[in-house]
mmCIF file with all atom_site columns, C-alpha atoms in Angstrom:
data_model
loop_
_atom_site.group_PDB
_atom_site.id
_atom_site.type_symbol
_atom_site.label_atom_id
_atom_site.label_alt_id
_atom_site.label_comp_id
_atom_site.label_asym_id
_atom_site.label_entity_id
_atom_site.label_seq_id
_atom_site.pdbx_PDB_ins_code
_atom_site.Cartn_x
_atom_site.Cartn_y
_atom_site.Cartn_z
_atom_site.occupancy
_atom_site.B_iso_or_equiv
_atom_site.pdbx_formal_charge
_atom_site.auth_seq_id
_atom_site.auth_comp_id
_atom_site.auth_asym_id
_atom_site.auth_atom_id
_atom_site.pdbx_PDB_model_num
ATOM 1   C CA . UNK A 1 1   ? 43.064 76.403 105.085 1.00 67.00 ? 468 UNK A CA 1
ATOM 2   C CA . UNK A 1 2   ? 43.571 73.146 106.947 1.00 90.00 ? 469 UNK A CA 1
ATOM 3   C CA . UNK A 1 3   ? 41.846 72.571 110.294 1.00 96.00 ? 470 UNK A CA 1
ATOM 4   C CA . UNK A 1 4   ? 43.808 70.689 112.939 1.00 97.00 ? 471 UNK A CA 1
ATOM 5   C CA . UNK A 1 5   ? 42.283 69.808 115.969 1.00 97.00 ? 472 UNK A CA 1
ATOM 6   C CA . UNK A 1 6   ? 44.546 68.513 118.727 1.00 97.00 ? 473 UNK A CA 1
ATOM 7   C CA . UNK A 1 7   ? 42.830 66.424 121.277 1.00 96.00 ? 474 UNK A CA 1
ATOM 8   C CA . UNK A 1 8   ? 44.552 65.918 124.563 1.00 94.00 ? 475 UNK A CA 1
ATOM 9   C CA . UNK A 1 9   ? 43.696 63.897 127.696 1.00 90.00 ? 476 UNK A CA 1
ATOM 10  C CA . UNK A 1 10  ? 44.717 65.916 130.767 1.00 90.00 ? 477 UNK A CA 1
ATOM 11  C CA . UNK A 1 11  ? 45.619 69.411 131.151 1.00 92.00 ? 478 UNK A CA 1
ATOM 12  C CA . UNK A 1 12  ? 49.053 71.248 131.006 1.00 93.00 ? 479 UNK A CA 1
ATOM 13  C CA . UNK A 1 13  ? 49.774 72.527 134.487 1.00 91.00 ? 480 UNK A CA 1
ATOM 14  C CA . UNK A 1 14  ? 53.250 73.898 134.124 1.00 96.00 ? 481 UNK A CA 1
ATOM 15  C CA . UNK A 1 15  ? 53.704 77.360 132.548 1.00 97.00 ? 482 UNK A CA 1
ATOM 16  C CA . UNK A 1 16  ? 56.655 76.360 130.427 1.00 97.00 ? 483 UNK A CA 1
ATOM 17  C CA . UNK A 1 17  ? 54.679 73.564 128.923 1.00 97.00 ? 484 UNK A CA 1
ATOM 18  C CA . UNK A 1 18  ? 51.894 76.061 127.805 1.00 97.00 ? 485 UNK A CA 1
ATOM 19  C CA . UNK A 1 19  ? 54.435 78.477 126.515 1.00 98.00 ? 486 UNK A CA 1
ATOM 20  C CA . UNK A 1 20  ? 56.188 75.827 124.259 1.00 98.00 ? 487 UNK A CA 1
ATOM 21  C CA . UNK A 1 21  ? 52.507 74.879 122.841 1.00 98.00 ? 488 UNK A CA 1
ATOM 22  C CA . UNK A 1 22  ? 51.286 78.628 122.355 1.00 98.00 ? 489 UNK A CA 1
ATOM 23  C CA . UNK A 1 23  ? 54.818 79.124 120.459 1.00 98.00 ? 490 UNK A CA 1
ATOM 24  C CA . UNK A 1 24  ? 54.502 76.201 118.292 1.00 98.00 ? 491 UNK A CA 1
ATOM 25  C CA . UNK A 1 25  ? 50.498 77.279 118.034 1.00 97.00 ? 492 UNK A CA 1
ATOM 26  C CA . UNK A 1 26  ? 51.760 80.685 116.712 1.00 98.00 ? 493 UNK A CA 1
ATOM 27  C CA . UNK A 1 27  ? 54.152 79.343 114.032 1.00 97.00 ? 494 UNK A CA 1
ATOM 28  C CA . UNK A 1 28  ? 51.285 76.961 112.794 1.00 97.00 ? 495 UNK A CA 1
ATOM 29  C CA . UNK A 1 29  ? 48.836 79.786 112.432 1.00 97.00 ? 496 UNK A CA 1
ATOM 30  C CA . UNK A 1 30  ? 50.724 80.830 109.178 1.00 96.00 ? 497 UNK A CA 1
ATOM 31  C CA . UNK A 1 31  ? 49.916 77.050 107.729 1.00 96.00 ? 498 UNK A CA 1
ATOM 32  C CA . UNK A 1 32  ? 46.635 75.780 109.601 1.00 96.00 ? 499 UNK A CA 1
ATOM 33  C CA . UNK A 1 33  ? 43.959 76.641 111.877 1.00 97.00 ? 500 UNK A CA 1
ATOM 34  C CA . UNK A 1 34  ? 44.811 74.845 115.184 1.00 98.00 ? 501 UNK A CA 1
ATOM 35  C CA . UNK A 1 35  ? 42.255 74.205 118.136 1.00 97.00 ? 502 UNK A CA 1
ATOM 36  C CA . UNK A 1 36  ? 43.570 72.300 121.218 1.00 97.00 ? 503 UNK A CA 1
ATOM 37  C CA . UNK A 1 37  ? 40.921 70.571 123.390 1.00 97.00 ? 504 UNK A CA 1
ATOM 38  C CA . UNK A 1 38  ? 41.742 69.058 126.786 1.00 95.00 ? 505 UNK A CA 1
ATOM 39  C CA . UNK A 1 39  ? 39.238 66.397 127.766 1.00 94.00 ? 506 UNK A CA 1
ATOM 40  C CA . UNK A 1 40  ? 39.389 65.369 131.607 1.00 92.00 ? 507 UNK A CA 1
ATOM 41  C CA . UNK A 1 41  ? 41.616 62.174 132.875 1.00 89.00 ? 508 UNK A CA 1
ATOM 42  C CA . UNK A 1 42  ? 39.941 59.570 134.274 1.00 89.00 ? 509 UNK A CA 1
ATOM 43  C CA . UNK A 1 43  ? 41.283 59.127 137.830 1.00 90.00 ? 510 UNK A CA 1
ATOM 44  C CA . UNK A 1 44  ? 42.220 55.547 138.937 1.00 91.00 ? 511 UNK A CA 1
ATOM 45  C CA . UNK A 1 45  ? 43.508 53.956 142.050 1.00 93.00 ? 512 UNK A CA 1
ATOM 46  C CA . UNK A 1 46  ? 47.084 53.580 142.740 1.00 92.00 ? 513 UNK A CA 1
ATOM 47  C CA . UNK A 1 47  ? 47.090 50.214 141.693 1.00 94.00 ? 514 UNK A CA 1
ATOM 48  C CA . UNK A 1 48  ? 44.275 49.687 139.144 1.00 93.00 ? 515 UNK A CA 1
ATOM 49  C CA . UNK A 1 49  ? 43.311 46.372 137.894 1.00 94.00 ? 516 UNK A CA 1
ATOM 50  C CA . UNK A 1 50  ? 43.081 45.381 134.009 1.00 93.00 ? 517 UNK A CA 1
ATOM 51  C CA . UNK A 1 51  ? 39.174 46.355 133.908 1.00 94.00 ? 518 UNK A CA 1
ATOM 52  C CA . UNK A 1 52  ? 39.677 49.443 135.721 1.00 93.00 ? 519 UNK A CA 1
ATOM 53  C CA . UNK A 1 53  ? 42.306 50.572 133.125 1.00 89.00 ? 520 UNK A CA 1
ATOM 54  C CA . UNK A 1 54  ? 40.099 49.064 130.128 1.00 88.00 ? 521 UNK A CA 1
ATOM 55  C CA . UNK A 1 55  ? 37.489 51.407 131.445 1.00 91.00 ? 522 UNK A CA 1
ATOM 56  C CA . UNK A 1 56  ? 39.335 54.508 131.901 1.00 90.00 ? 523 UNK A CA 1
ATOM 57  C CA . UNK A 1 57  ? 40.891 53.866 128.381 1.00 85.00 ? 524 UNK A CA 1
ATOM 58  C CA . UNK A 1 58  ? 37.242 53.638 127.020 1.00 88.00 ? 525 UNK A CA 1
ATOM 59  C CA . UNK A 1 59  ? 36.050 56.622 128.911 1.00 90.00 ? 526 UNK A CA 1
ATOM 60  C CA . UNK A 1 60  ? 38.890 58.921 127.722 1.00 89.00 ? 527 UNK A CA 1
ATOM 61  C CA . UNK A 1 61  ? 38.516 57.551 124.407 1.00 87.00 ? 528 UNK A CA 1
ATOM 62  C CA . UNK A 1 62  ? 34.808 58.393 124.305 1.00 90.00 ? 529 UNK A CA 1
ATOM 63  C CA . UNK A 1 63  ? 35.236 61.662 125.593 1.00 92.00 ? 530 UNK A CA 1
ATOM 64  C CA . UNK A 1 64  ? 38.131 62.674 122.949 1.00 92.00 ? 531 UNK A CA 1
ATOM 65  C CA . UNK A 1 65  ? 35.991 61.311 119.884 1.00 89.00 ? 532 UNK A CA 1
ATOM 66  C CA . UNK A 1 66  ? 33.063 62.982 120.944 1.00 93.00 ? 533 UNK A CA 1
ATOM 67  C CA . UNK A 1 67  ? 35.622 66.169 120.383 1.00 95.00 ? 534 UNK A CA 1
ATOM 68  C CA . UNK A 1 68  ? 36.414 64.976 116.926 1.00 93.00 ? 535 UNK A CA 1
ATOM 69  C CA . UNK A 1 69  ? 34.907 67.345 113.952 1.00 94.00 ? 536 UNK A CA 1
ATOM 70  C CA . UNK A 1 70  ? 32.888 65.804 111.445 1.00 93.00 ? 537 UNK A CA 1
ATOM 71  C CA . UNK A 1 71  ? 34.958 64.696 108.528 1.00 91.00 ? 538 UNK A CA 1
ATOM 72  C CA . UNK A 1 72  ? 38.273 65.199 110.135 1.00 93.00 ? 539 UNK A CA 1
ATOM 73  C CA . UNK A 1 73  ? 40.743 61.989 110.115 1.00 91.00 ? 540 UNK A CA 1
ATOM 74  C CA . UNK A 1 74  ? 42.162 61.070 113.175 1.00 91.00 ? 541 UNK A CA 1
ATOM 75  C CA . UNK A 1 75  ? 45.417 60.281 113.859 1.00 90.00 ? 542 UNK A CA 1
ATOM 76  C CA . UNK A 1 76  ? 46.195 58.736 117.420 1.00 89.00 ? 543 UNK A CA 1
ATOM 77  C CA . UNK A 1 77  ? 49.548 59.037 118.816 1.00 88.00 ? 544 UNK A CA 1
ATOM 78  C CA . UNK A 1 78  ? 50.767 56.149 121.155 1.00 81.00 ? 545 UNK A CA 1
ATOM 79  C CA . UNK A 1 79  ? 53.812 54.014 121.877 1.00 78.00 ? 546 UNK A CA 1
ATOM 80  C CA . UNK A 1 80  ? 52.278 51.031 119.946 1.00 79.00 ? 547 UNK A CA 1
ATOM 81  C CA . UNK A 1 81  ? 51.665 53.248 116.949 1.00 84.00 ? 548 UNK A CA 1
ATOM 82  C CA . UNK A 1 82  ? 53.613 53.180 113.751 1.00 90.00 ? 549 UNK A CA 1
ATOM 83  C CA . UNK A 1 83  ? 56.806 55.575 113.444 1.00 93.00 ? 550 UNK A CA 1
ATOM 84  C CA . UNK A 1 84  ? 57.134 57.742 110.630 1.00 93.00 ? 551 UNK A CA 1
ATOM 85  C CA . UNK A 1 85  ? 59.836 59.952 109.992 1.00 95.00 ? 552 UNK A CA 1
ATOM 86  C CA . UNK A 1 86  ? 59.396 63.824 109.442 1.00 95.00 ? 553 UNK A CA 1
ATOM 87  C CA . UNK A 1 87  ? 58.924 63.794 105.637 1.00 96.00 ? 554 UNK A CA 1
ATOM 88  C CA . UNK A 1 88  ? 56.585 60.953 105.518 1.00 95.00 ? 555 UNK A CA 1
ATOM 89  C CA . UNK A 1 89  ? 54.572 62.451 108.429 1.00 95.00 ? 556 UNK A CA 1
ATOM 90  C CA . UNK A 1 90  ? 54.324 65.712 106.119 1.00 95.00 ? 557 UNK A CA 1
ATOM 91  C CA . UNK A 1 91  ? 53.267 63.220 102.961 1.00 95.00 ? 558 UNK A CA 1
ATOM 92  C CA . UNK A 1 92  ? 50.539 61.719 105.029 1.00 93.00 ? 559 UNK A CA 1
ATOM 93  C CA . UNK A 1 93  ? 49.291 65.284 105.911 1.00 93.00 ? 560 UNK A CA 1
ATOM 94  C CA . UNK A 1 94  ? 49.431 66.561 102.471 1.00 94.00 ? 561 UNK A CA 1
ATOM 95  C CA . UNK A 1 95  ? 48.061 63.147 100.884 1.00 94.00 ? 562 UNK A CA 1
ATOM 96  C CA . UNK A 1 96  ? 44.825 63.720 103.217 1.00 92.00 ? 563 UNK A CA 1
ATOM 97  C CA . UNK A 1 97  ? 44.839 67.143 101.630 1.00 90.00 ? 564 UNK A CA 1
ATOM 98  C CA . UNK A 1 98  ? 44.675 65.874 98.124  1.00 92.00 ? 565 UNK A CA 1
ATOM 99  C CA . UNK A 1 99  ? 41.882 63.181 98.680  1.00 93.00 ? 566 UNK A CA 1
ATOM 100 C CA . UNK A 1 100 ? 40.004 66.487 100.089 1.00 92.00 ? 567 UNK A CA 1
ATOM 101 C CA . UNK A 1 101 ? 40.473 65.782 103.861 1.00 93.00 ? 568 UNK A CA 1
ATOM 102 C CA . UNK A 1 102 ? 40.679 69.023 104.717 1.00 90.00 ? 569 UNK A CA 1
ATOM 103 C CA . UNK A 1 103 ? 40.732 68.513 108.844 1.00 94.00 ? 570 UNK A CA 1
ATOM 104 C CA . UNK A 1 104 ? 42.926 66.132 111.121 1.00 94.00 ? 571 UNK A CA 1
ATOM 105 C CA . UNK A 1 105 ? 42.641 65.533 114.675 1.00 94.00 ? 572 UNK A CA 1
ATOM 106 C CA . UNK A 1 106 ? 45.611 64.535 116.195 1.00 94.00 ? 573 UNK A CA 1
ATOM 107 C CA . UNK A 1 107 ? 44.632 62.671 119.429 1.00 93.00 ? 574 UNK A CA 1
ATOM 108 C CA . UNK A 1 108 ? 47.154 62.173 122.413 1.00 89.00 ? 575 UNK A CA 1
ATOM 109 C CA . UNK A 1 109 ? 45.688 59.581 124.858 1.00 77.00 ? 576 UNK A CA 1
ATOM 110 C CA . UNK A 1 110 ? 45.902 59.366 128.549 1.00 72.00 ? 577 UNK A CA 1
ATOM 111 C CA . UNK A 1 111 ? 48.732 57.719 130.722 1.00 66.00 ? 578 UNK A CA 1
ATOM 112 C CA . UNK A 1 112 ? 47.174 54.106 130.000 1.00 67.00 ? 579 UNK A CA 1
ATOM 113 C CA . UNK A 1 113 ? 47.260 54.246 126.337 1.00 67.00 ? 580 UNK A CA 1
ATOM 114 C CA . UNK A 1 114 ? 44.424 54.632 123.613 1.00 69.00 ? 581 UNK A CA 1
ATOM 115 C CA . UNK A 1 115 ? 41.954 52.664 121.626 1.00 61.00 ? 582 UNK A CA 1
ATOM 116 C CA . UNK A 1 116 ? 42.269 53.988 118.010 1.00 63.00 ? 583 UNK A CA 1
ATOM 117 C CA . UNK A 1 117 ? 42.585 52.556 114.384 1.00 57.00 ? 584 UNK A CA 1
ATOM 118 C CA . UNK A 1 118 ? 45.287 54.800 113.078 1.00 73.00 ? 585 UNK A CA 1
ATOM 119 C CA . UNK A 1 119 ? 48.252 54.914 115.465 1.00 82.00 ? 586 UNK A CA 1
ATOM 120 C CA . UNK A 1 120 ? 51.466 56.842 114.987 1.00 88.00 ? 587 UNK A CA 1
ATOM 121 C CA . UNK A 1 121 ? 54.507 56.752 117.230 1.00 87.00 ? 588 UNK A CA 1
ATOM 122 C CA . UNK A 1 122 ? 56.938 58.846 117.907 1.00 87.00 ? 589 UNK A CA 1
ATOM 123 C CA . UNK A 1 123 ? 59.488 56.635 119.297 1.00 87.00 ? 590 UNK A CA 1
ATOM 124 C CA . UNK A 1 124 ? 59.432 53.180 121.144 1.00 85.00 ? 591 UNK A CA 1
ATOM 125 C CA . UNK A 1 125 ? 60.497 55.358 124.302 1.00 87.00 ? 592 UNK A CA 1
ATOM 126 C CA . UNK A 1 126 ? 57.820 56.765 126.832 1.00 83.00 ? 593 UNK A CA 1
ATOM 127 C CA . UNK A 1 127 ? 57.203 60.717 127.075 1.00 85.00 ? 594 UNK A CA 1
ATOM 128 C CA . UNK A 1 128 ? 55.349 62.476 129.654 1.00 87.00 ? 595 UNK A CA 1
ATOM 129 C CA . UNK A 1 129 ? 52.063 63.666 128.000 1.00 85.00 ? 596 UNK A CA 1
ATOM 130 C CA . UNK A 1 130 ? 52.953 66.952 128.357 1.00 91.00 ? 597 UNK A CA 1
ATOM 131 C CA . UNK A 1 131 ? 56.050 66.669 126.388 1.00 94.00 ? 598 UNK A CA 1
ATOM 132 C CA . UNK A 1 132 ? 54.138 64.703 123.841 1.00 91.00 ? 599 UNK A CA 1
ATOM 133 C CA . UNK A 1 133 ? 52.039 67.419 123.096 1.00 94.00 ? 600 UNK A CA 1
ATOM 134 C CA . UNK A 1 134 ? 54.923 69.571 122.707 1.00 97.00 ? 601 UNK A CA 1
ATOM 135 C CA . UNK A 1 135 ? 56.289 67.013 120.009 1.00 95.00 ? 602 UNK A CA 1
ATOM 136 C CA . UNK A 1 136 ? 53.406 66.589 118.277 1.00 96.00 ? 603 UNK A CA 1
ATOM 137 C CA . UNK A 1 137 ? 53.129 70.341 117.698 1.00 97.00 ? 604 UNK A CA 1
ATOM 138 C CA . UNK A 1 138 ? 56.528 70.809 116.780 1.00 97.00 ? 605 UNK A CA 1
ATOM 139 C CA . UNK A 1 139 ? 56.149 67.879 114.164 1.00 96.00 ? 606 UNK A CA 1
ATOM 140 C CA . UNK A 1 140 ? 52.965 69.165 112.821 1.00 97.00 ? 607 UNK A CA 1
ATOM 141 C CA . UNK A 1 141 ? 55.310 72.382 112.276 1.00 97.00 ? 608 UNK A CA 1
ATOM 142 C CA . UNK A 1 142 ? 57.952 70.429 110.914 1.00 97.00 ? 609 UNK A CA 1
ATOM 143 C CA . UNK A 1 143 ? 55.636 68.560 108.371 1.00 96.00 ? 610 UNK A CA 1
ATOM 144 C CA . UNK A 1 144 ? 54.029 71.827 107.248 1.00 96.00 ? 611 UNK A CA 1
ATOM 145 C CA . UNK A 1 145 ? 57.570 73.653 106.750 1.00 97.00 ? 612 UNK A CA 1
ATOM 146 C CA . UNK A 1 146 ? 58.231 70.106 104.512 1.00 97.00 ? 613 UNK A CA 1
ATOM 147 C CA . UNK A 1 147 ? 55.002 70.860 102.534 1.00 95.00 ? 614 UNK A CA 1
ATOM 148 C CA . UNK A 1 148 ? 55.906 74.189 101.812 1.00 94.00 ? 615 UNK A CA 1
ATOM 149 C CA . UNK A 1 149 ? 59.177 73.799 101.279 1.00 94.00 ? 616 UNK A CA 1
ATOM 150 C CA . UNK A 1 150 ? 60.429 76.142 104.376 1.00 93.00 ? 617 UNK A CA 1
ATOM 151 C CA . UNK A 1 151 ? 63.855 75.621 105.363 1.00 90.00 ? 618 UNK A CA 1
ATOM 152 C CA . UNK A 1 152 ? 63.097 74.538 108.823 1.00 89.00 ? 619 UNK A CA 1
ATOM 153 C CA . UNK A 1 153 ? 63.424 71.019 108.303 1.00 79.00 ? 620 UNK A CA 1
ATOM 154 C CA . UNK A 1 154 ? 67.170 69.977 107.593 1.00 72.00 ? 621 UNK A CA 1
#
């Protein structure tokens, strides 16, 4: 069974975001072992300098990378990443499995971005990080359904 780690900067404060993530976590349990790990968000002044932002992104990235399981493929989600449709995302995950990679770390950075080699984007639009977490879990569930020939994806 695949192991998927969702690594996020910050916590879900509102119950409705936690409930949505829990629902997709429950659905995903039929397809993979999912773990969700939150790392602390760097605090910045109200008008941070470019150097302060760069340091914050670097520090958050260091904390996230420390949580990546050994041997896992790292997929970072950010607005600057490559856009894929749902079937292509499913194919990407399937190719990892065929290549013998049984673990993937899906990473959602903080509000100032993320430094990573392989980046995917949900949209050129900007979304709150709490919503992005739900969207990544939904797309992961959709990808698993596509891979298994399920009826969820139309």
